[in-house]
Tab-separated table of C-alpha atoms in Angstrom:
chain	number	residue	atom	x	y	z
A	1	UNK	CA	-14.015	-8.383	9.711
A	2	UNK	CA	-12.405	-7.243	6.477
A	3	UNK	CA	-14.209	-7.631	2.833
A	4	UNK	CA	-11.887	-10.310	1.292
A	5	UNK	CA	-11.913	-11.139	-1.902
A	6	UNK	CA	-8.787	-14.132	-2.236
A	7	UNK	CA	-7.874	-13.916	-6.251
A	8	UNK	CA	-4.281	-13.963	-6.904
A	9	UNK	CA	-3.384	-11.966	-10.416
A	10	UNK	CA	-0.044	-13.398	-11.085
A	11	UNK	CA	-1.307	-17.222	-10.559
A	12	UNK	CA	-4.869	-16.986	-12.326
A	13	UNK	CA	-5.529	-17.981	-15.654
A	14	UNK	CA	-6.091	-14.805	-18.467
A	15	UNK	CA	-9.499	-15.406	-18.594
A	16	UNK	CA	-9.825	-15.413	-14.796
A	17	UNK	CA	-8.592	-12.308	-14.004
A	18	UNK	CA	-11.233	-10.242	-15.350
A	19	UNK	CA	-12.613	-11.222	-12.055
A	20	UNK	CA	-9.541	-9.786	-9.902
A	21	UNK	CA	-10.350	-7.296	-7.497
A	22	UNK	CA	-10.617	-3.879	-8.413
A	23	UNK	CA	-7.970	-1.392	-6.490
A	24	UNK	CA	-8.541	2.387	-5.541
A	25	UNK	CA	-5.496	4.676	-5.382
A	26	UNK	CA	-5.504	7.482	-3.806
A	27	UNK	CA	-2.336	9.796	-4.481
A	28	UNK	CA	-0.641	9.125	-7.746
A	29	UNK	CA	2.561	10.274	-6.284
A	30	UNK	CA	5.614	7.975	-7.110
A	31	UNK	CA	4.842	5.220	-4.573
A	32	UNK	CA	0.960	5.571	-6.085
A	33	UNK	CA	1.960	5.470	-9.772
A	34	UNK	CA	4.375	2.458	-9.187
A	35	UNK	CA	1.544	0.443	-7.502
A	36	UNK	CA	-0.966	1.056	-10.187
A	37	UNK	CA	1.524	0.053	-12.607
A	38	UNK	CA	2.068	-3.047	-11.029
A	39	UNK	CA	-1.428	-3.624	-10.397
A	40	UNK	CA	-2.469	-3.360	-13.516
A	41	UNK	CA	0.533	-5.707	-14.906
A	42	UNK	CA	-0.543	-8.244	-12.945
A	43	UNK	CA	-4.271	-7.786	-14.473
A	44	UNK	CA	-6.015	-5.832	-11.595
A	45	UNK	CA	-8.114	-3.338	-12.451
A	46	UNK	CA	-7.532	0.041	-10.946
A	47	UNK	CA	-8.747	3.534	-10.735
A	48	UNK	CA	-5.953	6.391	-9.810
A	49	UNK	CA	-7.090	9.639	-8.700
A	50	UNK	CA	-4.955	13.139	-7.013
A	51	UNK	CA	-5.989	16.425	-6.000
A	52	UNK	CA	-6.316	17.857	-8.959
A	53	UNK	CA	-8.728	15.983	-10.918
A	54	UNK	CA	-8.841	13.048	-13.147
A	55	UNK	CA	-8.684	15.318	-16.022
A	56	UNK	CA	-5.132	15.660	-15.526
A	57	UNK	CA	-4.124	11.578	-14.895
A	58	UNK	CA	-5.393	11.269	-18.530
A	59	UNK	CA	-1.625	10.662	-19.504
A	60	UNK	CA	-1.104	7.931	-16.969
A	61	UNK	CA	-3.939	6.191	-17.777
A	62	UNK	CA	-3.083	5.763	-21.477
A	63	UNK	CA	0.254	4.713	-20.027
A	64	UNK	CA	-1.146	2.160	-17.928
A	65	UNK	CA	-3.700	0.930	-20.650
A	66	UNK	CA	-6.874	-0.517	-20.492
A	67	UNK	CA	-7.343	-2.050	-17.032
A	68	UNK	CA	-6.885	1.881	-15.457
A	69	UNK	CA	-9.113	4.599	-15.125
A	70	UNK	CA	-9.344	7.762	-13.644
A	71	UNK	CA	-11.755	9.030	-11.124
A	72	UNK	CA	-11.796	11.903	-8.141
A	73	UNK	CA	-10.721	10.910	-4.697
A	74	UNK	CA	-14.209	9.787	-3.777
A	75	UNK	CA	-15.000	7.722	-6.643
A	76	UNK	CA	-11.863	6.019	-6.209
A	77	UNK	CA	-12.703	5.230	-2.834
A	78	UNK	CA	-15.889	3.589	-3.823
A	79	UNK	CA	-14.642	2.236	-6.876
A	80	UNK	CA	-11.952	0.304	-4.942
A	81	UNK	CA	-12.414	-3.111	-3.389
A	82	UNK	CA	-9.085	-2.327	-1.843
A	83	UNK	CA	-8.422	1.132	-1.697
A	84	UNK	CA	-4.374	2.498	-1.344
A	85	UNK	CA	-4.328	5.622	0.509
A	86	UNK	CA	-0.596	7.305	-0.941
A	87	UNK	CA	-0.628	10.969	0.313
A	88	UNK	CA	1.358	13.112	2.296
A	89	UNK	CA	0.226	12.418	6.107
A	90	UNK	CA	-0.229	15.796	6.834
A	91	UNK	CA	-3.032	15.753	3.978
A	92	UNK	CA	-4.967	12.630	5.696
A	93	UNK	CA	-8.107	14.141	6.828
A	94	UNK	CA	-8.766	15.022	3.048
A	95	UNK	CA	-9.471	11.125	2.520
A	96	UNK	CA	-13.467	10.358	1.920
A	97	UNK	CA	-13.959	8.659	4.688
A	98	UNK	CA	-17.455	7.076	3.996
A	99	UNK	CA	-16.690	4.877	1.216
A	100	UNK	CA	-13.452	3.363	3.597
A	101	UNK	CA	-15.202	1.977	6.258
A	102	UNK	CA	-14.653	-1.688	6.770
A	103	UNK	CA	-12.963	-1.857	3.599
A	104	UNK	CA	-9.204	-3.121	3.662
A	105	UNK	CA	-7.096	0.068	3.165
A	106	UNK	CA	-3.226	0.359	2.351
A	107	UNK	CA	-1.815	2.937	4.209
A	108	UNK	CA	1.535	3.955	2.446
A	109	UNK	CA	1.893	7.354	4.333
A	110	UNK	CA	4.691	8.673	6.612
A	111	UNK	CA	4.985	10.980	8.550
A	112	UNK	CA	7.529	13.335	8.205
A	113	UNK	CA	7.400	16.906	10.663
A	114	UNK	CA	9.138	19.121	7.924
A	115	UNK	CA	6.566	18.387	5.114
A	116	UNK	CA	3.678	17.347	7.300
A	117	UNK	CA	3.865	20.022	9.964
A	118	UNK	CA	4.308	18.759	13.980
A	119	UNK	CA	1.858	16.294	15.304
A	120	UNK	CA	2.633	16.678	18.657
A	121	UNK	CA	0.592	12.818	19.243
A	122	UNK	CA	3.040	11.260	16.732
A	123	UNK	CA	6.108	13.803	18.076
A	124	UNK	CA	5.566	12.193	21.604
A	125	UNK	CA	5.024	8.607	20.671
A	126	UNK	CA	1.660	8.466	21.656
A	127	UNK	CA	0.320	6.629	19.060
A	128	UNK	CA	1.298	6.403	15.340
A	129	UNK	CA	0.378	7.981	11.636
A	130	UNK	CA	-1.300	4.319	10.643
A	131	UNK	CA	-3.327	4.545	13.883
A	132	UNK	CA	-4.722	8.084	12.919
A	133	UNK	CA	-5.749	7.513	9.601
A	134	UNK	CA	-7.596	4.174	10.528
A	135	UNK	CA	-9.327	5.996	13.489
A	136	UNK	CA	-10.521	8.930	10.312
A	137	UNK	CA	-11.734	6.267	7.841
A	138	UNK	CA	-12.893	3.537	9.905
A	139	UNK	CA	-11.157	1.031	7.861
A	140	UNK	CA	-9.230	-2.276	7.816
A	141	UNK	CA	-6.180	-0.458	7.525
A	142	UNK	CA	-2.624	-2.398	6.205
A	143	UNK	CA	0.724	-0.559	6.639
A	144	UNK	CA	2.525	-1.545	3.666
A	145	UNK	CA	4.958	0.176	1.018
A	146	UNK	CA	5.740	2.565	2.876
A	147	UNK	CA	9.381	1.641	3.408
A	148	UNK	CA	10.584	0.476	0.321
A	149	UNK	CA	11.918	3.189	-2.461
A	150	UNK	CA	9.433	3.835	-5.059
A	151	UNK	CA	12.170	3.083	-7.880
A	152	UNK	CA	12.405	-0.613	-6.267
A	153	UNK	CA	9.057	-0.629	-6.168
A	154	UNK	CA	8.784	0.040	-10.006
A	155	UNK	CA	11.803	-1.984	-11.105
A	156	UNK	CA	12.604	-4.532	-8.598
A	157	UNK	CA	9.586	-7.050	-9.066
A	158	UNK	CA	11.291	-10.594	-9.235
A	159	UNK	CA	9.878	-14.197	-9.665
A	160	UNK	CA	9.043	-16.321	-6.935
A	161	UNK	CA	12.275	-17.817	-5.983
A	162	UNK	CA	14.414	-15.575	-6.978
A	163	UNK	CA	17.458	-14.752	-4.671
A	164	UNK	CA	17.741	-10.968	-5.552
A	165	UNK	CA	13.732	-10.675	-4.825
A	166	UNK	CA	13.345	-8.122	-2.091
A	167	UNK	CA	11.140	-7.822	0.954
A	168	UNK	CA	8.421	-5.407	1.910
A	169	UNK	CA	7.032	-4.966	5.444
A	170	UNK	CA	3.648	-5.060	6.639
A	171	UNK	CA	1.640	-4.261	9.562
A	172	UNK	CA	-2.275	-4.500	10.372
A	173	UNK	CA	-4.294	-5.584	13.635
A	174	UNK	CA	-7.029	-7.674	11.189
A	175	UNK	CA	-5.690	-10.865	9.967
A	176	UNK	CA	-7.754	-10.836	7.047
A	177	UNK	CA	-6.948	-7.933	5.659
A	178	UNK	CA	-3.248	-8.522	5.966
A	179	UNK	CA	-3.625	-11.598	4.110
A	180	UNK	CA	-5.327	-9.985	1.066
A	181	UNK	CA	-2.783	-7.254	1.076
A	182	UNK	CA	0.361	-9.739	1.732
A	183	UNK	CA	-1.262	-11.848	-1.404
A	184	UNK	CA	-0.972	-8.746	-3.437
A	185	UNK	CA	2.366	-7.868	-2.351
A	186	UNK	CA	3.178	-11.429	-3.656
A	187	UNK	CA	1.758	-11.279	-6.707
A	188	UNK	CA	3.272	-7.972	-7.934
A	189	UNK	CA	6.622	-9.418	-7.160
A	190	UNK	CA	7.888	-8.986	-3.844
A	191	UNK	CA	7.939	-10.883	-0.329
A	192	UNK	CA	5.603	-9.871	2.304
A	193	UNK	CA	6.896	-10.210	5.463
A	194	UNK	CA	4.409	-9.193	8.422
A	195	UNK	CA	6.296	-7.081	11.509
A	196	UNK	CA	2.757	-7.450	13.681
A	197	UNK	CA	-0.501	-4.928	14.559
A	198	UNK	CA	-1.180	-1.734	13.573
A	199	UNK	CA	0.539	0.149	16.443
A	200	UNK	CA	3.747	-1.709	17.044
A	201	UNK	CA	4.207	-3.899	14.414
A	202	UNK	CA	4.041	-0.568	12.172
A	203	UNK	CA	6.767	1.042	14.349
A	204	UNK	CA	8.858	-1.293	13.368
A	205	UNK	CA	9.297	-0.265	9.829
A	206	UNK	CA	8.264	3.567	10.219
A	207	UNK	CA	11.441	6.090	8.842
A	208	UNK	CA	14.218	5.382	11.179
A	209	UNK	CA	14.299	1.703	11.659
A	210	UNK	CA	17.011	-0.574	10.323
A	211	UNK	CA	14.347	-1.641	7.401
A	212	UNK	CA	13.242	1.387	6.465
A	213	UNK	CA	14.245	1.610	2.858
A	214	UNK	CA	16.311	-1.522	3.611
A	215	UNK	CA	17.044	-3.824	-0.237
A	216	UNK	CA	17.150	-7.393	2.172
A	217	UNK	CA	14.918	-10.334	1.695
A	218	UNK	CA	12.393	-11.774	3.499
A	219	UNK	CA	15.080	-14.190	5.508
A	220	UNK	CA	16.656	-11.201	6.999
A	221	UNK	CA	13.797	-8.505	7.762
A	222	UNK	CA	12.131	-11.464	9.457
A	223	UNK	CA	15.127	-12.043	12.195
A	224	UNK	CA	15.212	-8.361	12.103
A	225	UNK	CA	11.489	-8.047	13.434
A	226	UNK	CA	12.067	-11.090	15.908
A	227	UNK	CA	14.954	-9.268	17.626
A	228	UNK	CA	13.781	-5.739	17.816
């Protein structure tokens, strides 16, 4: 069973979102520094860490402003009630795994053989990159962001409503933990629209599907995922 906390940024009073949850990054990539800047919009506090040390995020986090800190890869793990994993696949095992387990993780990761190197598992179908990193950390692990272009992800937040407001994809075999993260994907702006469990549901928007980096709304990735 995931650790839920249910607080919604965008709907909660000021006052009330000093008791949002806190979010981990780890990876401040593009796809990382676009979440934590729409995490901490929103009011959530968050802690952004890379590979290099959080001596050297010291910019972002000035950009970001008070509700961001930096920490190492560890601390951010800890740190994080829910904890965004944004790394090249091939660099998964480098994830502290203690401080994961049983907590809801975003996996935003994909795996691509040029960059990553050949997994012969994921080369063959056997099983999938989402599958592999929950298996290492033990976590409630979300695919989510992972097909949308971090630039959208930046610029494209919309109101509730709007008809321009775009649609990101989802997959997870906890219910719970989808939930929090499809909440969250809702609050920064977007439509969450879930494509089903870990393994296939996460197939289904992995590079080389018809939504992968797809601009559609939630209408149309939805009868996309019931016909495929």
């Amino acid at each position: 069973m995931a650790r839920i906390v249910r607080v919604s940024a965008e709907r909660a009073p000021p006052r009330e979102r000093r008791n949002a949850m806190r979010i981990g990054i780890i990876g401040a990539g593009k796809i990382g520094t676009a979440l934590a800047k729409q995490f901490t919009r929103v009011g959530y506090d968050v802690a952004v860490s890379n590979s290099r040390g959080p001596e050297t995020l010291a910019g972002l986090v000035e950009e970001l402003g008070d509700r961001a800190r930096a920490m190492t890869a560890e601390e951010a793990a800890e740190y994080g009630e829910v904890v965004v994993i944004s790394i090249p696949y091939g660099r998964y095992r480098e994830v502290p795994a203690a401080p994961l387990r049983d907590k809801v993780v975003i996996d935003t990761c994909n795996y691509y053989p040029e960059r990553d190197g050949h997994d012969p598992e994921l080369d063959n179908d056997d099983t999938t990159s989402s599958e592999k990193i929950r298996a290492h950390t033990g976590a409630n692990l979300v695919k989510a962001f992972n097909a949308i272009y971090w630039e959208n992800l930046r610029d494209r937040n919309r109101p509730k409503g709007a008809p321009d407001r775009l649609a990101i994809p989802l997959s997870g075999s906890d219910e719970d933990a989808r939930a929090v993260v499809a909440a969250l994907i809702r609050d920064i702006g977007f439509d969450p629209v879930e494509a089903g469990n870990l393994g296939q549901g996460g197939r289904k928007h992995q590079p080389g599907t018809e939504v992968y980096g797809a601009e559609i709304p939630a209408e149309r990735m939805s009868e996309i995922f019931r016909t495929s």
